[in-house]
Amino acid sequence: MSQDLETSPPPEPPTNRPLPPGDRLGTFLARPYVKHIAIIWVICTLIWIPIAYWLSDNMGAGPAASKLMGALKETVFVFTLVSAPLMGFVLAVILYSWLGWGRVSGDEVPDLKNPAIKGNPIAITIWTIVVSFLAFFLVTWGIVEYTVVNNYAAGSDNPEKLEPLEVHVTGQQWIWSFSYPEQNGISSETLFLPHNRPVVFKVTSEDVIHNFWIVPMGVKIDANPGEVTLAGVTPDTLGSFPIRCAELCGMHHAFMQTQAVVLDKADWNSWLASMGVTS
Amino acid sequence: MTTTTETVATPVYPKNFLRCIRRQNVFTAFAGGIVGFVVMRILASLFFRGEFWHGDSNRIVTVAFIGWGVGFMAGIGAFNGVFRWFAGKDLDHAEAEYMAGKDLGVKRYFRYTTDHKVVGIQYLVVAMVILAIGGTLAMLIRTQLGISMELFNPNTYNSFVGTHGVAMVVGMIVVVTGPIGNFIVPMMVGARDMAFPRLNALSLWLVVAALIPLVMSLFMGGIRDGWTVYQPLAIQAPPGAVGYIFFIVIFAISTAVSSVNLLVTIIRMRARGMTWSRTPIFVYSVAASVGLALPFFPFYMYSQLLALSDRTLSTSFFIPERGGSVWLYEHIFWILGHPEVYVIVLPAIGACMEIMVVFLRKPLFSFRTAVVGIAGIVALAGLVWAHHMFMTGWAPLAGYPFMISTEMISIPLSLIVLVMIGTMWRGKVWTRLPMMIIYAVVFNKIIGGLTGIFLSDVPADMHFHGSMFVTAHFHYMLMGTGLFGAMAAVVFWFPKMTGRMFDERVGSIGFWTAFVGFQITFMGMFAAGNLGMPRRVFQSSELFLLSNQISTVGAYTIGVGMLIFLAALISSWKSGVIASSNPWGSQTLEWQTPTPVPLENFPVLPVVTSDPYQYGVPDPYQVERDLETQKEPVA
C-alpha cells in the first residue's frame, strides 16, 4: 500500500464542483440494485400487454358491433398500456423491497442501519412530471375520444350519409319496448335495426330508472322517468346482440334483457312489411 | 382487556349522582330503546288512525324509530349531561372521572364512558360487528351468484345486496377513524383526552343506536335498492327502507360530532413543540378524512331526509310524475358519495405510511410530499362527484370537466404512492405482519388506481358503468386498500390498545388466505364486468357463470381467511403475550406511555423536539457525495 502511494501520482485533491450530470446518472445506474429493479420493472410492465389485449378483446364478450364500440375498446387498450410502466415500476419496487434489499425477522426491534433518505428533489420532480404528463395524456385522449364517440353517436360514421332512424326506447319494470315513429309507430319488444344506418334512440322510462345498454355496440344511457335522453349508434355488424338493463330497477332487474337484431336491407324491408309497413 | 390492576379498586360513586344514572349501561339503553319504540308505535297507530291496521306503514315506522333512537340514547345516559346543564349544574371533577370510567373495570366498556381509550375499543368492536354483518351478507350474495338456481327470492337477494353495501360502507368509515382515531390520535398528539370527551361517547353510541334500524330493516322488507337507494325505485320499497334512512341520518349526526371532535383535538391539543411539520402523517390523514366528512356527510343526510319526506309527508322532491327530479337525488347523493371514498381510504393509507417507517427503520421519504398529496386529494374530492353520472343522460357535455377533475386526482394519489415506495427504497425490512399487509395494500391500490382511470374516462365508462367491473374496482379501493390497511393498523396498535401482542403466526395465515381469496374474487369480477355483466343482478346468463363461480370460490376463501384472522384477534386479546410499552420501537408519542395506558395517558405531558421519524443512519451514498463536493479537502 505504501509503495503504491510512492510510485503512483498523487491523487487529485477533491473539488467543490458537483459531479457532472452524466456521471451522477452513471454512478446511480452502477448501483447493484438498480439493474435488478430495472429488469423486474420491464417484466412487470410487459405483463400488462397481454392483459391489455385480453381486456379489449373481451369487452362485451366479442367483437365490436359498431365503430363506437371499437373506439371504446381502443381507449381501454391504450389506457392499460399507458399506465403499465407506472404500475410496473411500483410493482417492481414493492417486490424488490419485499425480497431484494434484505429482511430481518424476530421479536426484538432490529437495528437495520437503513439509510435515512429524507426527500430527493430529483426523484420527486421526475415522478411529478411523469405522472402529470401521463394524466395530461389520458385527459387529452379522453377529451378527443369522447368527441369522436359523440360524433359516432350522431351518425358521422355511416358511409352513405343516411338520415338517422329514430327509435323510441321505453323501459318499464321489467321489459324494454321499442317504437318506430317514422314507420307508422310500429312497436316491438325486440330491437330491430337496419345495417349501416345511423340510429337515434330517444330513451325514457315509465316507472323507475333503467339503463339501456346494447353491450357490443357501446350504447349506454339511463332511461329516466319524466325525461328523454339521447343515444345513437350506427350498427355495422349483422347479427343479434344482447341488451341488458344496467341500473338496478327492482325485483326482476336481472331478467330485463332483450336482443338487438341488425338486419340487412332486404331483411329490414321484409320485417317492416311483416309489421304492416309499406315503404 | 387491560384490567388486571384496575379491577381491585372499588369505584367511588360521586354522592350527588342519581342512583339510576349510575347504573345506566348498554342494557338499560336497549331497554329504553325498546320501550321508546313500542310506546311511539302504539301512539302513532292511534294518531294515524286510518292506518291502524296497516301496521307497517311508513309513518308509523318512522315515528317508532324516532322513539327507538330517543329511548336508546336516554337509556344509555346521553341526555344526563344536557339536563344537568339546563339545571345549571355541570359535572364536578369526581363525576367527570367517574364518567371517564375510573375504577369501573370491565363495566366501563358497556357504558356511556367518556375516556377516549374506552371509546376506541368500543368502536373497534362495533366496527367488527358491522363488518361481520356485511361479510355474512356478502357470502350469501356470492352463494347465489355462483350457482344457476334460485336460492333466494329476488327481493330478498336485492335486500342482501343493499344491506351489504351500506353496512360495509359505514363499517369502513368507522373502522380506522373510530378505533385508531379515537384511541391513538389523542395520544399521538400528546393530549390527555379528546377535546370533547362527552361528544366522543355520543358519537359512538349514536352508531350503535343507528345499527338497530339497519338490522331491523332486513325483517321489514329490506333495503332492496342497493346502497345508493336511487329514487324513485326506493319509493316502491316497503317500510324497511325507513330503517336505511334512519341509519344514515343518525350516522351522519355521529360523523359530524366525531369529526368536529377529532379536528379540534388535532388542531388545538397537540403537545408543546409539536409543530405542523412534527405532526405524524397519520394525524394528517385522519384530519383530512374527518375534514372531508364534515362538509360532505350532511348531503347524504339531506338526500335521505328528502326521501323520508317524500315517503311520509307526500312531498315530491324525487317523484317525476309530480314534478320531482331523479337527477336531483343522484347529485345530492354523489356529492357525498365520492368524497366518502377518500373518507374511507385516507386514514388507512395514512396508517400504512405511519406503520411502514417503523418496520423499515427509515424516515418517511418526503413528509411534505405526503402532506401535499393528502391536501391535493382533499382539494379535488368535492369536484368529481358527477363521474358517477356520466351515463345518466344529465348534461352529456359535463362529462368533459368531470373527466378532467377526476383524472387529476391520480396526481396527488401518485405522490402518496411515491412516498410509500420511496420509504421502501433501499431499506432492509423487519418482516412483521403489519409490514407484510402494507405490501398487499400497495399492490391493491395500484390495481384499484389503474381500473379507476378507466372509469374516470367517459368513453371507457360507456362500457364499464354499472357493470361488475365497477364493483371489482371499488372493492380494490375500499376493501383491498381500506380494510387491509385497517387490518395492518389494528395489528400494529393492538399491543397498545389491549396490552397484548397480536398472534402473528395465525394472523398471517388468516390474512394471506384472505388476500389470495380477494385476488381470485375480484379478478373474476373484473372479467365478468368486462364481458358485460351488470351489477346487482340476481342471476346472470351462462356467459358469466364461470367467472362468477371463480368469484364465489374466492369469496369463500376470503371468508375463511377473515375468520382465521378474527380467531387470532380474539385469542390474542384474551391470552396473548403481554406486550411491553413500545414493542415496535416506534418514536411516536402513543408508544412513550406505559401499557396499559393510564387514565390520563401521560404522567407528565410530553414536549416534542423533533419529528417522529428519526430512524436510520446517514445515507452512505449521500455521505460520499457530500465528501466529493466538500469545499475543504478531507484530512
Coordinates of C-alpha atoms in Angstrom, one line a residue, chain A residues 14-19 24 28 31-34 37 48 54-56 58-61 68-69 72 75-76 79-80 83 87 89-91 93-94 97-98 101-110 112-120 123-124 127-128 131-132 135 138-139 141-143 145-147 149-150 173 207-209 211 213 215 218 220-222 224-227 229 244-255, chain B residues 153-155 158 224-226 230-233 236 320 326-327 330 359-366 369 391-393 396 399-400 403-404 407-408 410-411 414-415 417-418 421 424-432 436 439 442-443 446-447 450 453-454 457-467 469 527 530-532 534-539 543-544 583-585 611 613-617 619-621 625 628-631:
Chain A
P14 CA -11.3 16.9 -4.1
T15 CA -13.0 19.8 -5.6
N16 CA -16.2 21.6 -4.7
R17 CA -17.7 21.0 -8.1
P18 CA -20.6 18.6 -8.1
L19 CA -20.2 15.6 -10.4
R24 CA -24.3 11.1 -11.4
F28 CA -26.7 5.7 -9.9
R31 CA -25.5 0.6 -8.0
P32 CA -26.2 -3.1 -7.8
Y33 CA -30.0 -3.0 -7.1
V34 CA -30.8 -0.6 -9.9
I37 CA -35.2 -3.3 -10.3
W48 CA -49.8 -5.7 -18.9
W54 CA -57.4 -9.6 -23.2
L55 CA -59.4 -6.7 -21.8
S56 CA -60.1 -5.0 -25.1
N58 CA -63.3 -9.5 -24.4
M59 CA -65.1 -6.2 -23.8
G60 CA -68.7 -7.1 -24.3
A61 CA -67.8 -10.7 -24.9
L68 CA -68.4 3.4 -31.5
M69 CA -67.6 0.2 -29.6
L72 CA -64.2 2.2 -26.6
T75 CA -59.4 3.5 -25.3
V76 CA -59.2 0.7 -22.9
F79 CA -55.1 3.3 -21.2
T80 CA -53.9 -0.1 -20.0
S83 CA -50.4 3.2 -17.3
M87 CA -47.8 0.2 -12.4
F89 CA -42.5 0.4 -11.6
V90 CA -44.4 0.4 -8.3
L91 CA -44.8 -3.4 -8.5
V93 CA -40.2 -1.6 -6.1
I94 CA -42.6 -3.4 -3.7
S97 CA -38.4 -4.3 -1.1
W98 CA -40.1 -7.5 -0.1
W101 CA -33.0 -5.4 0.0
G102 CA -32.8 -7.9 2.8
R103 CA -35.1 -8.8 5.6
V104 CA -34.9 -9.5 9.3
S105 CA -37.5 -11.3 11.4
G106 CA -37.7 -11.8 15.1
D107 CA -39.4 -10.2 18.1
E108 CA -36.6 -7.8 19.0
V109 CA -36.5 -4.3 17.4
P110 CA -33.7 -4.8 14.9
L112 CA -31.3 -2.3 10.3
K113 CA -28.9 0.6 9.6
N114 CA -31.1 1.7 6.8
P115 CA -30.1 4.9 5.0
A116 CA -32.1 7.9 6.3
I117 CA -33.3 9.2 3.0
K118 CA -35.3 12.3 3.6
G119 CA -36.5 13.6 0.3
N120 CA -34.8 13.5 -3.1
A123 CA -36.8 11.9 -7.8
I124 CA -39.9 13.9 -6.7
W127 CA -42.1 11.5 -10.7
T128 CA -44.4 14.5 -10.6
V131 CA -47.3 11.4 -13.7
S132 CA -48.6 14.8 -14.7
A135 CA -52.5 12.3 -16.6
L138 CA -55.1 10.5 -20.6
V139 CA -57.2 13.6 -20.2
W141 CA -57.1 11.2 -25.1
G142 CA -60.4 11.2 -23.2
I143 CA -61.5 14.5 -24.5
E145 CA -62.1 10.2 -27.9
Y146 CA -65.2 11.4 -26.2
T147 CA -65.7 13.9 -29.0
V149 CA -67.6 8.9 -29.8
N150 CA -70.2 11.7 -29.6
Q173 CA -90.4 -2.9 -14.9
D207 CA -91.6 4.0 -13.7
V208 CA -88.0 3.9 -12.3
I209 CA -84.5 4.5 -13.6
N211 CA -80.2 1.8 -18.1
W213 CA -77.2 -1.0 -22.7
V215 CA -73.5 -4.3 -24.9
G218 CA -71.3 0.5 -26.7
K220 CA -75.4 3.0 -22.7
I221 CA -77.8 5.6 -21.4
D222 CA -80.1 5.9 -18.4
N224 CA -85.2 8.2 -16.6
P225 CA -88.9 8.7 -15.8
G226 CA -90.0 12.1 -16.9
E227 CA -87.0 12.8 -19.1
T229 CA -82.3 11.0 -23.0
R244 CA -79.3 -5.5 -20.7
C245 CA -80.6 -3.2 -18.0
A246 CA -77.6 -1.8 -16.2
E247 CA -79.3 0.1 -13.4
L248 CA -80.9 -1.7 -10.5
C249 CA -84.6 -1.4 -11.2
G250 CA -86.3 -3.8 -8.8
M251 CA -87.2 -7.4 -8.4
H252 CA -86.5 -8.7 -11.9
H253 CA -83.7 -6.3 -12.8
A254 CA -81.5 -9.3 -13.8
F255 CA -84.1 -10.5 -16.3
Chain B
N153 CA -86.4 -14.7 -3.6
P154 CA -85.1 -11.9 -5.9
N155 CA -86.3 -9.3 -3.4
N158 CA -81.7 -7.4 -3.5
R224 CA -83.8 -3.5 -2.0
D225 CA -82.2 -0.7 -3.9
G226 CA -78.5 -1.0 -3.5
Y230 CA -81.9 5.6 -6.1
Q231 CA -85.2 7.3 -6.3
P232 CA -87.9 6.7 -7.4
L233 CA -87.2 3.0 -7.1
Q236 CA -91.7 1.4 -4.1
P320 CA -91.1 12.6 -11.5
V326 CA -84.4 11.8 -10.3
W327 CA -81.2 13.6 -11.2
E330 CA -78.3 11.4 -7.8
F359 CA -40.7 -1.6 10.2
L360 CA -38.2 -0.2 7.7
R361 CA -36.5 1.8 10.5
K362 CA -36.2 4.6 8.0
P363 CA -37.7 8.1 7.9
L364 CA -40.7 8.9 5.7
F365 CA -39.5 9.7 2.2
S366 CA -40.5 13.3 1.9
T369 CA -44.9 15.4 -0.5
M391 CA -74.3 7.7 -18.3
T392 CA -77.4 9.2 -16.7
G393 CA -78.0 11.5 -19.6
P396 CA -73.6 15.0 -21.6
G399 CA -68.6 14.8 -19.0
Y400 CA -65.6 16.9 -20.1
M403 CA -63.4 13.7 -16.6
I404 CA -60.6 16.2 -16.2
E407 CA -58.2 12.2 -13.7
M408 CA -56.4 15.0 -11.9
S410 CA -54.4 10.5 -9.9
I411 CA -51.6 13.1 -9.4
S414 CA -49.5 9.1 -7.1
L415 CA -47.5 11.4 -4.8
V417 CA -47.6 6.2 -3.7
L418 CA -44.2 7.8 -4.4
I421 CA -42.2 3.3 -2.4
M424 CA -39.2 1.3 0.9
W425 CA -36.3 2.3 -1.3
R426 CA -33.0 0.7 -0.2
G427 CA -34.4 -0.4 3.1
K428 CA -33.9 -3.7 4.8
V429 CA -37.3 -4.7 6.1
W430 CA -38.3 -6.1 9.5
T431 CA -40.9 -8.7 8.3
R432 CA -43.7 -8.4 10.8
M436 CA -46.5 -7.6 5.1
Y439 CA -47.2 -4.6 0.6
V442 CA -49.9 -1.0 -2.1
F443 CA -50.5 -3.8 -4.6
I446 CA -52.2 0.0 -7.9
I447 CA -54.9 -2.3 -9.3
L450 CA -55.5 1.7 -12.7
I453 CA -58.6 5.5 -14.6
F454 CA -60.8 3.6 -16.9
D457 CA -62.8 8.4 -18.7
V458 CA -66.2 8.8 -20.3
P459 CA -65.6 6.6 -23.4
A460 CA -64.3 3.7 -21.3
D461 CA -67.0 4.3 -18.7
M462 CA -69.6 3.9 -21.5
H463 CA -68.7 0.2 -21.3
F464 CA -67.9 -0.2 -17.6
H465 CA -70.6 1.9 -16.0
G466 CA -73.0 -0.1 -14.0
S467 CA -71.1 -3.3 -14.6
F469 CA -66.2 -4.1 -13.3
A527 CA -63.6 -10.5 -16.1
N530 CA -65.6 -6.7 -18.8
L531 CA -67.7 -9.3 -20.6
G532 CA -70.8 -7.2 -19.9
P534 CA -74.4 -5.7 -15.0
R535 CA -74.1 -5.0 -11.3
R536 CA -76.6 -6.1 -8.7
V537 CA -78.1 -8.8 -10.8
F538 CA -79.7 -11.8 -9.1
Q539 CA -78.8 -14.3 -11.8
L543 CA -71.8 -16.5 -20.4
F544 CA -70.8 -15.2 -17.0
P583 CA -42.7 -3.4 21.3
W584 CA -42.0 -1.9 17.8
G585 CA -39.5 0.7 18.9
D611 CA -40.5 14.9 14.1
Y613 CA -39.1 9.8 12.1
Q614 CA -35.6 9.9 13.4
Y615 CA -34.7 6.4 12.2
G616 CA -31.8 5.1 10.2
V617 CA -28.2 6.1 9.7
D619 CA -27.1 7.6 3.7
P620 CA -23.7 6.3 2.6
Y621 CA -24.2 7.4 -0.9
R625 CA -21.4 12.8 -2.5
E628 CA -16.8 14.7 -3.1
T629 CA -18.4 18.1 -3.1
Q630 CA -16.9 19.3 0.1
K631 CA -15.0 22.6 -0.1

